[in-house]
JSON list of C-alpha atoms and ligand atoms in Angstrom, two decimals:
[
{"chain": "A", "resi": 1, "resn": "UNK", "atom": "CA", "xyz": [48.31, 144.09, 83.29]},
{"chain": "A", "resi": 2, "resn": "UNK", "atom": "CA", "xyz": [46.82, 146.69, 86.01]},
{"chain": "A", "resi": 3, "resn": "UNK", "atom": "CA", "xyz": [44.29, 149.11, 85.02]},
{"chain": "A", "resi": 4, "resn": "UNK", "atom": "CA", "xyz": [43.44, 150.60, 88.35]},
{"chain": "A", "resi": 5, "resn": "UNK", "atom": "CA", "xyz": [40.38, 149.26, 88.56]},
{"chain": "A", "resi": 6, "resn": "UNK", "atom": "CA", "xyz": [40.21, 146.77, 91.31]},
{"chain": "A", "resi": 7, "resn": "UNK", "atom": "CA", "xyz": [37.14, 144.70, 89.81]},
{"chain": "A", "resi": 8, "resn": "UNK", "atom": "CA", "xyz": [38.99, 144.82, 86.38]},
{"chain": "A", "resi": 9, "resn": "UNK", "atom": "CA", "xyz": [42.13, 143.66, 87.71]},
{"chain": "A", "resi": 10, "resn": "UNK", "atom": "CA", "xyz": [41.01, 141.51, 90.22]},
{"chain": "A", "resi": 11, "resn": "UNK", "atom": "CA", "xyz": [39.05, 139.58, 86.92]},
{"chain": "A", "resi": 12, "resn": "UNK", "atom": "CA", "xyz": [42.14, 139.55, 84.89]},
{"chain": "A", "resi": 13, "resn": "UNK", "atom": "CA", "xyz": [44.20, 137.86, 87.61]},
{"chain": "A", "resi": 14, "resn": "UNK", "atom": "CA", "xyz": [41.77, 135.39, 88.36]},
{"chain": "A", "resi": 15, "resn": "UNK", "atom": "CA", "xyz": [41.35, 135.11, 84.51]},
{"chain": "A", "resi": 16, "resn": "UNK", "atom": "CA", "xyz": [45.14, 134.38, 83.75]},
{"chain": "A", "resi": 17, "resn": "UNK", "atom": "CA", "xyz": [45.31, 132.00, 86.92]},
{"chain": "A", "resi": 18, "resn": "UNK", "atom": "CA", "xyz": [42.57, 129.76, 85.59]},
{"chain": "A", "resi": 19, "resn": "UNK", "atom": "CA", "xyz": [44.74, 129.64, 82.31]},
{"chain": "A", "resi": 20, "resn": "UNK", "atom": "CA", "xyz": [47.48, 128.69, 83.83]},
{"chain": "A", "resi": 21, "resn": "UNK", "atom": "CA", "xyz": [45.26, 125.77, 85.90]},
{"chain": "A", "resi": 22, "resn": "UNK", "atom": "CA", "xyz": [44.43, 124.55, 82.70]},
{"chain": "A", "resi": 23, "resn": "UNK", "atom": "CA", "xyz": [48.38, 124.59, 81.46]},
{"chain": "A", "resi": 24, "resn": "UNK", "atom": "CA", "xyz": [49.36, 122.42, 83.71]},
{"chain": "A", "resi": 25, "resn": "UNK", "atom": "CA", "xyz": [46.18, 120.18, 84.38]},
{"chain": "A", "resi": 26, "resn": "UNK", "atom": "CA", "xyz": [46.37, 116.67, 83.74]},
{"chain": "A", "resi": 27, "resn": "UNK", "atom": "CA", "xyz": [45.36, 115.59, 80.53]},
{"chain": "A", "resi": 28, "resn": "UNK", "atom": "CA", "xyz": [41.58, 113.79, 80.87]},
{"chain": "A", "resi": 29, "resn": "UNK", "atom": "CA", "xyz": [38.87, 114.83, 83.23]},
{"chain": "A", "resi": 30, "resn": "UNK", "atom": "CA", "xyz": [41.35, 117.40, 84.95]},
{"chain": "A", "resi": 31, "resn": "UNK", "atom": "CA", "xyz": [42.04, 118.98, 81.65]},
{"chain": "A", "resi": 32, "resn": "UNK", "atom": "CA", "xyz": [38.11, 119.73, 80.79]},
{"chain": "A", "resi": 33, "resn": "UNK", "atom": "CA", "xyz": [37.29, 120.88, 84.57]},
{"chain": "A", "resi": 34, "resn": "UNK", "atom": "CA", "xyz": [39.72, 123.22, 84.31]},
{"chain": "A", "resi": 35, "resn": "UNK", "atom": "CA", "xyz": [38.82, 124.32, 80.85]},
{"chain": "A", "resi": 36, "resn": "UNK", "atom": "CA", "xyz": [34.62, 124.81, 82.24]},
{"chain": "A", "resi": 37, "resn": "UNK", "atom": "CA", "xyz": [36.14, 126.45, 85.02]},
{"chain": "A", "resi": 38, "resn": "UNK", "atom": "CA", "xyz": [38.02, 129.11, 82.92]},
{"chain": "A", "resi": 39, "resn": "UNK", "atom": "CA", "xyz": [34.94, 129.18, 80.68]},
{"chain": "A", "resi": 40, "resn": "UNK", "atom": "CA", "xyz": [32.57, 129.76, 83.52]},
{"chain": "A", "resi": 41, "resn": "UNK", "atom": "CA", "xyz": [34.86, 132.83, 84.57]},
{"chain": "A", "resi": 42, "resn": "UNK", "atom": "CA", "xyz": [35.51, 134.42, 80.86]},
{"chain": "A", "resi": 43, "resn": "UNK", "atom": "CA", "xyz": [31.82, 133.93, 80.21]},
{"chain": "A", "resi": 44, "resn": "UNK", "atom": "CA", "xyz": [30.88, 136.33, 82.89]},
{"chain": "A", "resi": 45, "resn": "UNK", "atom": "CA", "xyz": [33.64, 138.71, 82.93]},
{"chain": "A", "resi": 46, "resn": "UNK", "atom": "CA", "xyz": [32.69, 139.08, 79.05]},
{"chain": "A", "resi": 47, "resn": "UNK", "atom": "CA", "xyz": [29.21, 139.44, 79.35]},
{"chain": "A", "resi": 48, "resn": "UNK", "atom": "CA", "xyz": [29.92, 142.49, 82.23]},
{"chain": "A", "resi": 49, "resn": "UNK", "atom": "CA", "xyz": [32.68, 144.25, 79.69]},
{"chain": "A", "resi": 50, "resn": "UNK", "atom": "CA", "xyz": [30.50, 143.72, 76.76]},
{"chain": "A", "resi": 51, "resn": "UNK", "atom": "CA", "xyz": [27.29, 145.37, 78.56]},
{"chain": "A", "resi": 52, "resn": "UNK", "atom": "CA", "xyz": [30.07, 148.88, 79.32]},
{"chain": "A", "resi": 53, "resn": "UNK", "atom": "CA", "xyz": [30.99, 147.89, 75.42]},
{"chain": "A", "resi": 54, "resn": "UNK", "atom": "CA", "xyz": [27.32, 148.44, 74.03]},
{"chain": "A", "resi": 55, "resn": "UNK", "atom": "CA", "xyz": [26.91, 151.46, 75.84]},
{"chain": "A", "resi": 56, "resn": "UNK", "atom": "CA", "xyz": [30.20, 153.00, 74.21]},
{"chain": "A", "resi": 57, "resn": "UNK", "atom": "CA", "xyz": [30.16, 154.97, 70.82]},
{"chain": "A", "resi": 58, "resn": "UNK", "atom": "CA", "xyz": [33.42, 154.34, 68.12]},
{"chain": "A", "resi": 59, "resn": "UNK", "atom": "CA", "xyz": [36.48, 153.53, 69.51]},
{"chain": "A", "resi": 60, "resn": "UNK", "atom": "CA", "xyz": [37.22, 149.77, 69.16]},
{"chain": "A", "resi": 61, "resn": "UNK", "atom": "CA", "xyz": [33.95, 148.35, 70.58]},
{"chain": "A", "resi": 62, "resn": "UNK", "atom": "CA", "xyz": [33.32, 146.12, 68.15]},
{"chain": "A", "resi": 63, "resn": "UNK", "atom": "CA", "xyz": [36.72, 144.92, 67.61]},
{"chain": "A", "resi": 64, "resn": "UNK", "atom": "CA", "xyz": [37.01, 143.91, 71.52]},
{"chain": "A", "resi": 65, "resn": "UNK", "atom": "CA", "xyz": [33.30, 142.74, 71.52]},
{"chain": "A", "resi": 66, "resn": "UNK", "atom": "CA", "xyz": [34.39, 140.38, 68.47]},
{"chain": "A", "resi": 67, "resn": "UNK", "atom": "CA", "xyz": [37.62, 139.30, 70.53]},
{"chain": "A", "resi": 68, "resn": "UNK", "atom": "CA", "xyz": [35.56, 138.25, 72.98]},
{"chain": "A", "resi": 69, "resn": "UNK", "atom": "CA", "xyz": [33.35, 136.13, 71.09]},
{"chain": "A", "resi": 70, "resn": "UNK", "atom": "CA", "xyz": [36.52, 134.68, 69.26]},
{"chain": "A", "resi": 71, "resn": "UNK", "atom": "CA", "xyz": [38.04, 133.73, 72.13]},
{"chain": "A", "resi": 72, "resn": "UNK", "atom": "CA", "xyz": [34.71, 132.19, 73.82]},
{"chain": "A", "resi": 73, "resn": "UNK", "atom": "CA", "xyz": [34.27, 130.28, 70.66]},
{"chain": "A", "resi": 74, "resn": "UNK", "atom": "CA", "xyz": [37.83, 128.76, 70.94]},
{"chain": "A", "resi": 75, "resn": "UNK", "atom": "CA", "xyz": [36.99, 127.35, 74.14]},
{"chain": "A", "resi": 76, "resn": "UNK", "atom": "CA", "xyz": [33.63, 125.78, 72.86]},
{"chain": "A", "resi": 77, "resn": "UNK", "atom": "CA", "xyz": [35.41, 124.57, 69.80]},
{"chain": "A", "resi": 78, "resn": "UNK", "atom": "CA", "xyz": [38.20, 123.01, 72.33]},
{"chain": "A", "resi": 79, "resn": "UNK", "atom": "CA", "xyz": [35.47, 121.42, 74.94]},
{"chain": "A", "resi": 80, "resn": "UNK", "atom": "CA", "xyz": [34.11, 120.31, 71.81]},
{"chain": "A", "resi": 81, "resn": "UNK", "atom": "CA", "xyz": [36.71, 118.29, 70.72]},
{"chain": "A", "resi": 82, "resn": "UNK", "atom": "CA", "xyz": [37.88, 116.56, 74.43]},
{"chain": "A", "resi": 83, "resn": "UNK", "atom": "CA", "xyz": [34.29, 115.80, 74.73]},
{"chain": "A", "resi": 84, "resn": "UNK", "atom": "CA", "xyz": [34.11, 113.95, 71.53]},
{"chain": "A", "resi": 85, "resn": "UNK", "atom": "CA", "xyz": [36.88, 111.92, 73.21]},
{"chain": "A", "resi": 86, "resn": "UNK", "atom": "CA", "xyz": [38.42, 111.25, 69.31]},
{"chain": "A", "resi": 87, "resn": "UNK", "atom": "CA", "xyz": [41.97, 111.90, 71.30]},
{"chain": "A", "resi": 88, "resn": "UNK", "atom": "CA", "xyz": [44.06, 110.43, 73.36]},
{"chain": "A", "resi": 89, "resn": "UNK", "atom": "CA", "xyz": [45.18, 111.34, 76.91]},
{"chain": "A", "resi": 90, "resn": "UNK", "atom": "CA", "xyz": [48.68, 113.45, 75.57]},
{"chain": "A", "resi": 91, "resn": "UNK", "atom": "CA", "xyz": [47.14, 115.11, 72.36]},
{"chain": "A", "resi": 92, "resn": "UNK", "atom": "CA", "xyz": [44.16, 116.39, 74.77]},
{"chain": "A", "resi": 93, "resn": "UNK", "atom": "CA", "xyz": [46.76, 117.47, 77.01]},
{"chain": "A", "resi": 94, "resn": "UNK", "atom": "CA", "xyz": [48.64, 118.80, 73.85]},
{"chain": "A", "resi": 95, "resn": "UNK", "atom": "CA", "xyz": [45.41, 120.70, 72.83]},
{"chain": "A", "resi": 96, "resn": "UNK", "atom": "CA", "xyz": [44.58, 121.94, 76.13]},
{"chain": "A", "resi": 97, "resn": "UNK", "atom": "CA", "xyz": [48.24, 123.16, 77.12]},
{"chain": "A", "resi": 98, "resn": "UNK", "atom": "CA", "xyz": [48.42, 125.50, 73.22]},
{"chain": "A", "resi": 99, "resn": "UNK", "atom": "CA", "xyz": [44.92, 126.67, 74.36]},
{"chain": "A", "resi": 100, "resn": "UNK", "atom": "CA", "xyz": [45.97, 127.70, 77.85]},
{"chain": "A", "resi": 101, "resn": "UNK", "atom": "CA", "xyz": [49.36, 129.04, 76.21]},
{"chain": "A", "resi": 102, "resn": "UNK", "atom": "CA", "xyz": [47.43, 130.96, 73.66]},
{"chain": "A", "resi": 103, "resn": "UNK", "atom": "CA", "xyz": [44.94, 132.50, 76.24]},
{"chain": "A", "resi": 104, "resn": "UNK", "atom": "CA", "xyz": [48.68, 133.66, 78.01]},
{"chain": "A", "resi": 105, "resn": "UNK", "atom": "CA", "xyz": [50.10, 135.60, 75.64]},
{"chain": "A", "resi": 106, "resn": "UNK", "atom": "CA", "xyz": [46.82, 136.97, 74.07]},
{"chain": "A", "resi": 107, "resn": "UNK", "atom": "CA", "xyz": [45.80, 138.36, 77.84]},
{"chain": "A", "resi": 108, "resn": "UNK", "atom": "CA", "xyz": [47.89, 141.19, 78.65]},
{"chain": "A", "resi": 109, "resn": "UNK", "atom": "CA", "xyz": [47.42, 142.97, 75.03]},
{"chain": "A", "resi": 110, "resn": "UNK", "atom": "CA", "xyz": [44.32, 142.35, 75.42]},
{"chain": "A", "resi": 111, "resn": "UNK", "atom": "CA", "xyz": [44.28, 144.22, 78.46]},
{"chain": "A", "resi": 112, "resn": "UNK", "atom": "CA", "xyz": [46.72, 147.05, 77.61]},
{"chain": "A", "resi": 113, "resn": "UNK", "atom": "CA", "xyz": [45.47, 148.00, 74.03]},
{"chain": "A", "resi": 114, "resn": "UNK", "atom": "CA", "xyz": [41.12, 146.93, 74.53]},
{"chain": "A", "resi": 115, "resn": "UNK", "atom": "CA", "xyz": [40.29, 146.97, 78.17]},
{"chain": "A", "resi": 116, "resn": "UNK", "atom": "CA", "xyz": [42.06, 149.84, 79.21]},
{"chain": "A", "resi": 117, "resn": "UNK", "atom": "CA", "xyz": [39.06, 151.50, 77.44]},
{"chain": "A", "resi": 118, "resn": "UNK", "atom": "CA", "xyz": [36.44, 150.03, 79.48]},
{"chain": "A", "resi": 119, "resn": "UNK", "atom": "CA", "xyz": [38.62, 151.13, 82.63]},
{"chain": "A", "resi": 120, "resn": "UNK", "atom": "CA", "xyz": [38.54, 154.88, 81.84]},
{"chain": "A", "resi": 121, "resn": "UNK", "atom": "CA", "xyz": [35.22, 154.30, 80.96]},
{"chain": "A", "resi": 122, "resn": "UNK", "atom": "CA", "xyz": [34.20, 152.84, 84.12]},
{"chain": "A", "resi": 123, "resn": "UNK", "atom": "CA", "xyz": [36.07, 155.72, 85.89]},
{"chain": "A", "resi": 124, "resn": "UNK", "atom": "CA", "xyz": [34.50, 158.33, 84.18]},
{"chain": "A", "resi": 125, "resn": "UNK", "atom": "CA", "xyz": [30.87, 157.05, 84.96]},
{"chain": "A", "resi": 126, "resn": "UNK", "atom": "CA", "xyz": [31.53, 156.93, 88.52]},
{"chain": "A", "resi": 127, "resn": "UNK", "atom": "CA", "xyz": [33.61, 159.78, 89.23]},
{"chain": "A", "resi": 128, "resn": "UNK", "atom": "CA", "xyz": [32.56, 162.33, 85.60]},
{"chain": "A", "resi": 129, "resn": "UNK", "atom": "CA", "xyz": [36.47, 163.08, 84.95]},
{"chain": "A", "resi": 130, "resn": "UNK", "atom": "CA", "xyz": [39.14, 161.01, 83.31]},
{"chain": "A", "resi": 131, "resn": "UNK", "atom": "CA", "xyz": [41.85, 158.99, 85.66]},
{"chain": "A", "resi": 132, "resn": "UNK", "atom": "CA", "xyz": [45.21, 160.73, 86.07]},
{"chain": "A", "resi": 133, "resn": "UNK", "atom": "CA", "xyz": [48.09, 158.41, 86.44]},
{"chain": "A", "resi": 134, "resn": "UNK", "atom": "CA", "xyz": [51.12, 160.03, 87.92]},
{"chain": "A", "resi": 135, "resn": "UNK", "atom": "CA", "xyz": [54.66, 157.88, 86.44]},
{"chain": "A", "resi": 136, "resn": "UNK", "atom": "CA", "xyz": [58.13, 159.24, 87.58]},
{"chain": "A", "resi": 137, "resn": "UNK", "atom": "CA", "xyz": [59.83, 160.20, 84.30]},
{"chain": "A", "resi": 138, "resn": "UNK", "atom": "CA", "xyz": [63.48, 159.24, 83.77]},
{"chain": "A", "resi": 139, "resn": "UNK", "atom": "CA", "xyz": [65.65, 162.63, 84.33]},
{"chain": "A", "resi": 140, "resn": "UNK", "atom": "CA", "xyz": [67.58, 163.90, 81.19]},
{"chain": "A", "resi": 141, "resn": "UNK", "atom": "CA", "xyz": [71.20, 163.09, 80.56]},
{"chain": "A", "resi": 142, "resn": "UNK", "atom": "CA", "xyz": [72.20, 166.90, 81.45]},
{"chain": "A", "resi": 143, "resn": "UNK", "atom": "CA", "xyz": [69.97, 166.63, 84.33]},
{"chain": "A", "resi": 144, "resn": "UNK", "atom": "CA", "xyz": [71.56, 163.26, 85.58]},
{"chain": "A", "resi": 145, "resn": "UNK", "atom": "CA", "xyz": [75.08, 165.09, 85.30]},
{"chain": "A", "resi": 146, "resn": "UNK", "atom": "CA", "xyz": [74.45, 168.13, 87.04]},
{"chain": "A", "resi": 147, "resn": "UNK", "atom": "CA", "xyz": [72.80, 166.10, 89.64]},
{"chain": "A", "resi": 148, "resn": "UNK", "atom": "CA", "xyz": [76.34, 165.07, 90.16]},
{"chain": "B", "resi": 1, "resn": "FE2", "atom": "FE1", "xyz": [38.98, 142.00, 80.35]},
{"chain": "B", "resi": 2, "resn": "FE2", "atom": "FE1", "xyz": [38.11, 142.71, 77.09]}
]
């Protein structure tokens, strides 16, 4: 899930830890402060991609900008619901745990195919070129044998 941009990262880590509080929070009152807690932190690490967002032409913008709001609006829809307290204790927990589980396996896509834009993006207002990332590439077969 690393961009190469420390704030980035360091929001996506925090990010996927407070989804993972919230997978294995008790069901009840431990359940919803862990689900305002990972609110709290999407809210504002949204709001800070989505400002970079606006300010970037074509691409997917608007498709990440919606994702955003689609996944904010889950959480709303799932406070919603343990607030109402129509549940009990296990199918909050239930609810709560497919969220968390949901957030898990949406995250690093998200990351890979959406934010990686707003990394280079970031990069190139700060430093005017585009990053470079240097991988070791896996030596061809006849390579590998006369290595040998
Ligand atoms: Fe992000
Ligand atoms: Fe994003």
């Amino acid at each position: 899930m690393e961009l190469g941009d420390a704030a980035l990262d360091a929001e996506h880590a925090q990010l996927q830890g407070h989804a993972l509080r919230l997978l294995h929070a008790a069901a009840g009152e431990d359940g919803l402060a862990a689900l305002q807690a990972l609110q709290a932190h999407a809210r504002e690490h949204f709001a800070a991609e989505d400002a970079d967002l606006r300010r970037m032409e074509g691409g997917n913008a608007r498709c990440h900008l919606d994702e955003h709001a689609n996944v904010l609006r889950s959480f709303e829809e799932v406070g919603a619901v343990l607030a109402r307290d129509v549940l009990d204790a296990e199918a909050k927990q239930r609810l709560v745990q497919r969220l968390a589980l949901q957030l898990l396996d949406w995250l690093p896509e998200h990351v890979r195919e959406m934010d990686a834009a707003v990394a280079r993006q970031r990069f190139q207002a700060r430093t005017g070129g585009a990053p470079v990332r240097i991988a070791r590439v896996p030596a061809r077969r006849e390579e590998r044998r006369a290595v040998r």
